[in-house]
mmCIF file of C-alpha atoms in Angstrom:
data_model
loop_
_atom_site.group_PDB
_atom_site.id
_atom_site.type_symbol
_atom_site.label_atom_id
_atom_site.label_comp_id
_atom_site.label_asym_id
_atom_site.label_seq_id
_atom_site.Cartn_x
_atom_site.Cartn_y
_atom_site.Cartn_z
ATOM 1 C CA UNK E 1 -86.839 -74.819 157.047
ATOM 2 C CA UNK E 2 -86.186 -76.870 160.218
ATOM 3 C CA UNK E 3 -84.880 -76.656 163.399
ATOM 4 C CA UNK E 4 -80.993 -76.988 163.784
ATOM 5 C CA UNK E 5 -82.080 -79.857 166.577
ATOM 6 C CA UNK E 6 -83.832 -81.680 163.518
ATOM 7 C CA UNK E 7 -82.642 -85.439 162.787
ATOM 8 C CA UNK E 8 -81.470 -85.836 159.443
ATOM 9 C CA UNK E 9 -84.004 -87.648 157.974
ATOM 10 C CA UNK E 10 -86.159 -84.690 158.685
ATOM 11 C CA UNK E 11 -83.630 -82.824 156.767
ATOM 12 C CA UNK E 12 -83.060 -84.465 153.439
ATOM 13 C CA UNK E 13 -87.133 -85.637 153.342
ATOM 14 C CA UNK E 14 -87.783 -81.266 154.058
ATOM 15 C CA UNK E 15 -85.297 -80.106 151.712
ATOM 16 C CA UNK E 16 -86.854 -82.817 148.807
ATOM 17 C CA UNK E 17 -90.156 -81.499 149.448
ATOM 18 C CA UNK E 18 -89.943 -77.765 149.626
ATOM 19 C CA UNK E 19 -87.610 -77.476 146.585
ATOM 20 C CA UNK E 20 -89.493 -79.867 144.368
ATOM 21 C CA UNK E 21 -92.714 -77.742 145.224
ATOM 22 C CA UNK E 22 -91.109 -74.744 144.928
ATOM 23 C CA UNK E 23 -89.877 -76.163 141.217
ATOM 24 C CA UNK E 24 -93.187 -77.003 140.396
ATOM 25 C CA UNK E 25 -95.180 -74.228 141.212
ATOM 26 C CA UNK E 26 -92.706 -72.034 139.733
ATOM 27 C CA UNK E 27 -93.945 -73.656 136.351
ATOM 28 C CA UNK E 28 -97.780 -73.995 136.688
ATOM 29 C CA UNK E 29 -98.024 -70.911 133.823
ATOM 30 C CA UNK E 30 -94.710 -70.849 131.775
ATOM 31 C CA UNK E 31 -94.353 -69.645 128.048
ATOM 32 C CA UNK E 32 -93.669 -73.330 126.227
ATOM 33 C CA UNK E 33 -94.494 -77.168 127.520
ATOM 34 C CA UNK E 34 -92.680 -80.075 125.627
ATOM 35 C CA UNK E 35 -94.560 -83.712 125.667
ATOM 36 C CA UNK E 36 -91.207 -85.743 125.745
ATOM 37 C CA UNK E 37 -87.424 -85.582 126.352
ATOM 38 C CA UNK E 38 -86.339 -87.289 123.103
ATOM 39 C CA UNK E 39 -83.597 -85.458 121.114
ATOM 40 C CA UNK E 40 -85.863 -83.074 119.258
ATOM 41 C CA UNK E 41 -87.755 -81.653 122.551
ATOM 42 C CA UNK E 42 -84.368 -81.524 124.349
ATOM 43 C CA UNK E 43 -83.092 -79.892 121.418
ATOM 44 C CA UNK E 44 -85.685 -77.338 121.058
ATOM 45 C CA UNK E 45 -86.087 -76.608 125.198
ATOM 46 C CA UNK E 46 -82.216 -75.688 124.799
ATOM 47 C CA UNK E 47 -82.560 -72.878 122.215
ATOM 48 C CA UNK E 48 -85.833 -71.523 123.771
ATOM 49 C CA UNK E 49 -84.516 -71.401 127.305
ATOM 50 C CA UNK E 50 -81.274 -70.331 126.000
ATOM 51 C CA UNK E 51 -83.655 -67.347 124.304
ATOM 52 C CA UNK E 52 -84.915 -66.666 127.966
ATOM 53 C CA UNK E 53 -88.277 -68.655 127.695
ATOM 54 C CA UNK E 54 -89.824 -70.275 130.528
ATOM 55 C CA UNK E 55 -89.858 -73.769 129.641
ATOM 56 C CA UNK E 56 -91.273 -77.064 130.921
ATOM 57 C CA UNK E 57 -90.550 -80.667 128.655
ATOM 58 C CA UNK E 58 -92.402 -83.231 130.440
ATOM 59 C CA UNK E 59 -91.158 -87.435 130.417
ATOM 60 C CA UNK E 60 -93.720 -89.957 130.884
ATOM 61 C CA UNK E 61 -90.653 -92.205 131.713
ATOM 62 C CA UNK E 62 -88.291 -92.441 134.148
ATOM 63 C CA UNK E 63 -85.321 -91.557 131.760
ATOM 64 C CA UNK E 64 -85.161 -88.494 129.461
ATOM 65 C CA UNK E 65 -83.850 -89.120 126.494
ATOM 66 C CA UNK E 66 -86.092 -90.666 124.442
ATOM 67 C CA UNK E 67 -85.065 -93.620 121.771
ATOM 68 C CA UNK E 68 -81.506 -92.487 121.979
ATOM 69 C CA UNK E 69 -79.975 -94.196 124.853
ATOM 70 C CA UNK E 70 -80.156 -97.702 123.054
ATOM 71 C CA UNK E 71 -78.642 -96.819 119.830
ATOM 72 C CA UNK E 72 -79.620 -99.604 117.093
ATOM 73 C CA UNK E 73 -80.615 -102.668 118.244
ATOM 74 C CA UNK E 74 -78.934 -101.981 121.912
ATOM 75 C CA UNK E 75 -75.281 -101.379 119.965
ATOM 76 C CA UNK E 76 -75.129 -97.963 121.750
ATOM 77 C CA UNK E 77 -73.959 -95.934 118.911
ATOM 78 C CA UNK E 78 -76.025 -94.117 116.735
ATOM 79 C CA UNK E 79 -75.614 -91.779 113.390
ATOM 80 C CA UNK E 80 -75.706 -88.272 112.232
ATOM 81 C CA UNK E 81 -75.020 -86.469 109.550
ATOM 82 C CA UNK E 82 -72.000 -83.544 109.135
ATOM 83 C CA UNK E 83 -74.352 -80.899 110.138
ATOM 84 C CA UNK E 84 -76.087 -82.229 112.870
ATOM 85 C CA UNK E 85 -72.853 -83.049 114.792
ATOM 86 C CA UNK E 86 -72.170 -79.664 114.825
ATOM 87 C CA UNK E 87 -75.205 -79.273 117.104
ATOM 88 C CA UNK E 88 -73.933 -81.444 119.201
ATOM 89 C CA UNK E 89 -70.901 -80.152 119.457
ATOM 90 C CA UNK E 90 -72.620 -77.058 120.888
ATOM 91 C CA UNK E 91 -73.749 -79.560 123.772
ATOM 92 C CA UNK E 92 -70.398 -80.242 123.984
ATOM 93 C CA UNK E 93 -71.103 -83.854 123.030
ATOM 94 C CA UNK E 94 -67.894 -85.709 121.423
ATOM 95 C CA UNK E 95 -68.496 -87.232 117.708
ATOM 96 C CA UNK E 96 -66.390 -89.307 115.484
ATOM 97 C CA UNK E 97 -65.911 -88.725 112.068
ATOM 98 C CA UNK E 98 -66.303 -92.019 110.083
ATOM 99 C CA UNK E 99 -66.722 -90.993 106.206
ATOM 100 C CA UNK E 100 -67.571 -87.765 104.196
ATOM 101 C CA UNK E 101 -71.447 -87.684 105.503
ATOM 102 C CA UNK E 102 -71.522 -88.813 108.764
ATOM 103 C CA UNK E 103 -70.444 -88.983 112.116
ATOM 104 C CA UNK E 104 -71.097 -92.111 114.916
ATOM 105 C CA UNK E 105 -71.923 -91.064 118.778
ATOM 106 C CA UNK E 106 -71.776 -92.753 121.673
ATOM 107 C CA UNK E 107 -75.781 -92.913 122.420
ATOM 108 C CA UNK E 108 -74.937 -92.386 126.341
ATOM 109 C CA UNK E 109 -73.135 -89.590 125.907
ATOM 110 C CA UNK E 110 -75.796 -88.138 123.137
ATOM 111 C CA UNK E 111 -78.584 -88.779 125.467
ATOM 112 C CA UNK E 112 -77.199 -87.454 128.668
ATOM 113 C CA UNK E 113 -75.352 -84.316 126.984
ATOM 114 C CA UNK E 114 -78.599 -83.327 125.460
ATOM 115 C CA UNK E 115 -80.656 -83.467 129.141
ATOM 116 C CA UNK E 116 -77.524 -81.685 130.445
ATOM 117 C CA UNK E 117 -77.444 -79.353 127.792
ATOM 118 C CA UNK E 118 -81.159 -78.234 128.010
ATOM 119 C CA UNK E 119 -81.306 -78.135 131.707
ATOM 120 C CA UNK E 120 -77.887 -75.716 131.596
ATOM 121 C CA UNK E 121 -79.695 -73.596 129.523
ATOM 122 C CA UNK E 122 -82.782 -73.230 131.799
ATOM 123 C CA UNK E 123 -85.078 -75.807 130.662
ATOM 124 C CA UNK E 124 -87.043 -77.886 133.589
ATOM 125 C CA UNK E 125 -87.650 -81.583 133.079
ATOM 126 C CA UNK E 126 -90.401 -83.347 134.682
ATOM 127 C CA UNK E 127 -89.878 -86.831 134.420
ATOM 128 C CA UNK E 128 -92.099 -89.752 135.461
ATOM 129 C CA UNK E 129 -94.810 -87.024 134.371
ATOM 130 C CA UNK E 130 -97.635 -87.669 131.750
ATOM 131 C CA UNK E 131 -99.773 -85.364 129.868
ATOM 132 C CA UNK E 132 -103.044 -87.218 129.742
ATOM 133 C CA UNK E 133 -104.763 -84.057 128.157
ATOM 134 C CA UNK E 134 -104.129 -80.883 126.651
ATOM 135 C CA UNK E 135 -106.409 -77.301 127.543
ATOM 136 C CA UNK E 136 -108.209 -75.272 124.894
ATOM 137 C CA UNK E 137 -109.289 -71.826 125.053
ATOM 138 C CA UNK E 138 -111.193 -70.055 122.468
ATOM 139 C CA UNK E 139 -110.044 -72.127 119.715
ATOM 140 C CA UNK E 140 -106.162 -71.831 120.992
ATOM 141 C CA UNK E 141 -104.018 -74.778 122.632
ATOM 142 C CA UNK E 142 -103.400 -72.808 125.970
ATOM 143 C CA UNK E 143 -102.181 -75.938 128.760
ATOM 144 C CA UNK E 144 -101.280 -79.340 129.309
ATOM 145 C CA UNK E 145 -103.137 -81.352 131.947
ATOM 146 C CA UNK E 146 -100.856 -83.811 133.705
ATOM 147 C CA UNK E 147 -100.166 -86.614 136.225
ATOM 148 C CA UNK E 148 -98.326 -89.074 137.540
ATOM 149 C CA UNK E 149 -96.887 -91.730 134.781
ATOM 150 C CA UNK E 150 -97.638 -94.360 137.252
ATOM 151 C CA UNK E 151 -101.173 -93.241 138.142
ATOM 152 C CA UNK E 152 -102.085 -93.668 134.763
ATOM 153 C CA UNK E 153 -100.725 -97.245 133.544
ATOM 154 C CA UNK E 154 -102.131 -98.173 137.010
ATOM 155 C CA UNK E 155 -105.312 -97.081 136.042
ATOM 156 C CA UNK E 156 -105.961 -95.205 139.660
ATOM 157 C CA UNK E 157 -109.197 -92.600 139.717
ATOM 158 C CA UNK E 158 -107.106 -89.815 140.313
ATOM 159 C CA UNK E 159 -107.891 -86.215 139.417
ATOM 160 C CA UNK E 160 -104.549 -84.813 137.501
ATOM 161 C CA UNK E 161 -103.126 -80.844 137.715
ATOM 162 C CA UNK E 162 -103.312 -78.236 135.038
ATOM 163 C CA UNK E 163 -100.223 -76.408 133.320
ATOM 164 C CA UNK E 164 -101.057 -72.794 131.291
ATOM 165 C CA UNK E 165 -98.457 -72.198 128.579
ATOM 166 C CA UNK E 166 -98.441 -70.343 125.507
ATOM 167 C CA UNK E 167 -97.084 -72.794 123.365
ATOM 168 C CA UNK E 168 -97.304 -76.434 123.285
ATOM 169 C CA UNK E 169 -94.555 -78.542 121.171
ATOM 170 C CA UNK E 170 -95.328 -82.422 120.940
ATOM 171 C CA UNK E 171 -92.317 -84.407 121.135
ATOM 172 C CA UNK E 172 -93.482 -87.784 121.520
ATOM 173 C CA UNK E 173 -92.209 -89.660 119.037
ATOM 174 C CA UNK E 174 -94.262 -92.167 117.124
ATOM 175 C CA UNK E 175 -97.618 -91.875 118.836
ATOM 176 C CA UNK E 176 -97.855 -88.290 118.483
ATOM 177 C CA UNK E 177 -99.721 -88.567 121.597
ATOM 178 C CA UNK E 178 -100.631 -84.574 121.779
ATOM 179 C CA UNK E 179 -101.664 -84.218 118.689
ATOM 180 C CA UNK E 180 -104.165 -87.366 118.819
ATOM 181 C CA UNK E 181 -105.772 -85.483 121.289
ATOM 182 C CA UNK E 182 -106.109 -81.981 119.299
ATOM 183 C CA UNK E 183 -107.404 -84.367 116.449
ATOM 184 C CA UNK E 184 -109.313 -86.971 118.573
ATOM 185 C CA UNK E 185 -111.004 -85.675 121.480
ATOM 186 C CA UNK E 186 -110.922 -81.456 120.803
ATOM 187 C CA UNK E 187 -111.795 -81.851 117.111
ATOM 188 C CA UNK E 188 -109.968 -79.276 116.069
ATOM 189 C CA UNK E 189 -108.228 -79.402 112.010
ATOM 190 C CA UNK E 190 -104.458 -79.121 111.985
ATOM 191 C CA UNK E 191 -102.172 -78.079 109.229
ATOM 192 C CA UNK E 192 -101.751 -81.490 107.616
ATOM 193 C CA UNK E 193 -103.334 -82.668 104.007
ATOM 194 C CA UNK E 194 -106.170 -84.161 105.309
ATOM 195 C CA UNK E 195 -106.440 -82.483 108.463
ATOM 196 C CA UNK E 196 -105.766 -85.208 110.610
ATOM 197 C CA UNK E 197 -102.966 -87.125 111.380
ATOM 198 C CA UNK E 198 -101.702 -89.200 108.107
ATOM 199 C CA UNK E 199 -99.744 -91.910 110.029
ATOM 200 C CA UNK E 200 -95.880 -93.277 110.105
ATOM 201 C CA UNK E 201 -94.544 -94.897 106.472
ATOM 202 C CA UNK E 202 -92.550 -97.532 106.589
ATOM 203 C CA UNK E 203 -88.319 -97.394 106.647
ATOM 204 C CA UNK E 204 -86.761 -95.398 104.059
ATOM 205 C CA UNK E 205 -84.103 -93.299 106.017
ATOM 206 C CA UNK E 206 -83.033 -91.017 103.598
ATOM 207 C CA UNK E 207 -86.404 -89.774 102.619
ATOM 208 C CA UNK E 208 -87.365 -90.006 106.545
ATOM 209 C CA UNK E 209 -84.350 -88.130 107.823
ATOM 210 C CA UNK E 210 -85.355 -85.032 105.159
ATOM 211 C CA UNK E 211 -89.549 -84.798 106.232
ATOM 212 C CA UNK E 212 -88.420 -85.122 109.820
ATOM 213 C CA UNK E 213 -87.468 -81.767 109.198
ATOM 214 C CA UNK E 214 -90.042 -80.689 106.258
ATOM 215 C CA UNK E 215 -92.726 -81.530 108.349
ATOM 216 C CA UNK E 216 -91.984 -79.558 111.688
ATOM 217 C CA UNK E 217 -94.341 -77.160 111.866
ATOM 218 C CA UNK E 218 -97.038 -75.446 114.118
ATOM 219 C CA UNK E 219 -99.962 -77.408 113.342
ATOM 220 C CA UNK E 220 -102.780 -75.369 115.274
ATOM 221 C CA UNK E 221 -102.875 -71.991 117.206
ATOM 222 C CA UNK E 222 -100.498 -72.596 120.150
ATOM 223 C CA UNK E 223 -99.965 -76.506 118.772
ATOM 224 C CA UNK E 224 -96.696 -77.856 116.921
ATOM 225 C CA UNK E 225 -94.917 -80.511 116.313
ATOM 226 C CA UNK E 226 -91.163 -81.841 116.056
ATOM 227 C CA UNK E 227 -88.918 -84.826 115.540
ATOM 228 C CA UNK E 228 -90.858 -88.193 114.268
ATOM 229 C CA UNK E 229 -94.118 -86.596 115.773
ATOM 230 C CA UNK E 230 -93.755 -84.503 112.784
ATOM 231 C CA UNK E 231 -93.425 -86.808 110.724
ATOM 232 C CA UNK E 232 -96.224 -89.570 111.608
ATOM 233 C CA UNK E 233 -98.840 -86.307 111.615
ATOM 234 C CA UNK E 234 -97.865 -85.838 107.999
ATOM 235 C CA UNK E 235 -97.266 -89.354 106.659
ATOM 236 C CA UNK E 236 -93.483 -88.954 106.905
ATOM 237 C CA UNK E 237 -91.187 -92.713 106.345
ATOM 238 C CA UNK E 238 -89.114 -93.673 109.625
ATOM 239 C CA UNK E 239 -85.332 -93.391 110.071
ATOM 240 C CA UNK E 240 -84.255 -95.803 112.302
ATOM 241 C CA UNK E 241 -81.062 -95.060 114.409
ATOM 242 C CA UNK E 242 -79.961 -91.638 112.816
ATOM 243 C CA UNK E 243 -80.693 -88.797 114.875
ATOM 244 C CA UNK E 244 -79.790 -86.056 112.515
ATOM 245 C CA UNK E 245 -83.476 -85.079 111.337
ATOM 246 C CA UNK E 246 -84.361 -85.148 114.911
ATOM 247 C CA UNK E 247 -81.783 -82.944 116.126
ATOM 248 C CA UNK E 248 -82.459 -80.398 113.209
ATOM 249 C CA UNK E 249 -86.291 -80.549 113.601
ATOM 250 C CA UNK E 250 -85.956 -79.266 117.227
ATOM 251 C CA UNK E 251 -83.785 -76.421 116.190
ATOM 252 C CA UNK E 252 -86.466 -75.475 113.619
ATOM 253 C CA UNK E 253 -89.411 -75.663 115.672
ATOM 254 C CA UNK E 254 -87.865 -73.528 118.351
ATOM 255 C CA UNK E 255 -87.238 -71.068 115.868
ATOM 256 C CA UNK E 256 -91.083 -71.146 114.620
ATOM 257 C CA UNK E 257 -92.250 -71.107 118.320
ATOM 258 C CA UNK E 258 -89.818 -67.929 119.518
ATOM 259 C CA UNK E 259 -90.987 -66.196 116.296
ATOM 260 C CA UNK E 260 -94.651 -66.883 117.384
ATOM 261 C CA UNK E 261 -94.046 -65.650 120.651
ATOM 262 C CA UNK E 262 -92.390 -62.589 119.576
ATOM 263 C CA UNK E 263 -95.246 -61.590 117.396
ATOM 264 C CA UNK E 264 -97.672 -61.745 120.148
#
């Protein structure tokens, strides 16, 4: 660890090193890996820490938090309904009242509580972290294969690290990034109408805010998907700034994933 004689920059730069490696080598083989910090990943690594999981949710960007942090249009508020808040509140993540339906939230405050919240519970976040592939095992989603955010919009030639988990939980938003790749390159057939991934409809939040949650399901052995992943693998409408289909879908898949877990 150092020699009491040691300068202090040998200090801090030792003490950054050893306990980040220790961090991530204590999660090369954990029980579930989450592609994105948005609010249903963050949601969901909460209650499956909180169940005494091992859990990983991995941030290509710099910031966990995913879409929440500019509200709509960069006004940071954002929405949710009466029942979502109260997920929040478990956070312990203030909202106001503002009619019979809904609440308004700071979208600082949502963002951060919800990163605070998971990692409280247990959760580790890698941020700055992309999975550029996933790992497949006898016909079951069994790892994530990741690197360095930067390495990859850089387009550098480096070889990335492999992750083992037991379940894998695509929270990426719009893209669904994981799930492209179960579809794409693997080949596999996932639990949608055609098989494949249907695509994002356009605005229509009520509709969008109810298959956010419809559509959360696992999708292939040791695959699933929340939040508006979910819902662009099934041909689900958007929502725009009202986060309480998110919130909800990352309860629900957490449930589906510790029930999947159990049984095995």
């Amino acid at each position: 660890m150092g020699s009491n004689n040691a300068v202090m920059e040998e200090v801090i730069s030792g003490a950054i090193v050893r306990r980040y490696f220790r961090k991530l080598e204590d999660n090369l083989a954990i029980d579930v890996a989450i592609v994105g910090a948005g609010p249903s990943g963050l949601v969901a690594a909460h209650d499956l820490a909180k169940a005494g999981l091992k859990v990983a949710v991995y941030e290509s960007k710099l910031a966990p938090g995913g879409g929440t942090w500019g509200g709509g249009m960069l006004f940071n508020e954002v929405t949710v309904q009466n029942d979502a808040a109260e997920i929040l509140h478990e956070f312990g993540i203030t909202t106001v009242p503002y009619d019979d339906k809904y609440h308004t939230v700071d979208s600082v405050e949502m963002a951060s509580g919800l990163i605070f919240g998971a990692r409280k519970a247990g959760a580790t976040i890698f941020n700055t972290v992309k999975v550029e592939d996933i790992v497949m095992h006898d016909g079951v989603v069994s790892g994530v294969v990741i690197n360095w955010n930067p390495v990859a919009r850089l387009e550098m030639h480096v070889d990335p690290i492999v992750v083992t988990t037991r379940a894998l939980i695509d929270g990426t938003g719009h893209p669904s990034e994981i799930v492209n790749k179960a579809v794409n390159k693997a080949g596999v057939k996932i639990d949608s109408p055609t098989g494949g991934i249907l695509g994002e409809k356009p605005m229509w939040m009520e509709d969008g805010e109810r298959t956010t949650v419809a559509n959360t399901k696992r999708l292939y052995p040791g695959l699933y998907a929340s939040g508006m992943a979910a819902n662009n693998v099934q041909g689900g409408f958007r929502m725009g700034p009202i986060f309480g289909g998110m919130l909800k879908s990352g309860r629900k898949i957490a449930e589906i994933v510790k029930a999947d877990l159990s049984a095995k």
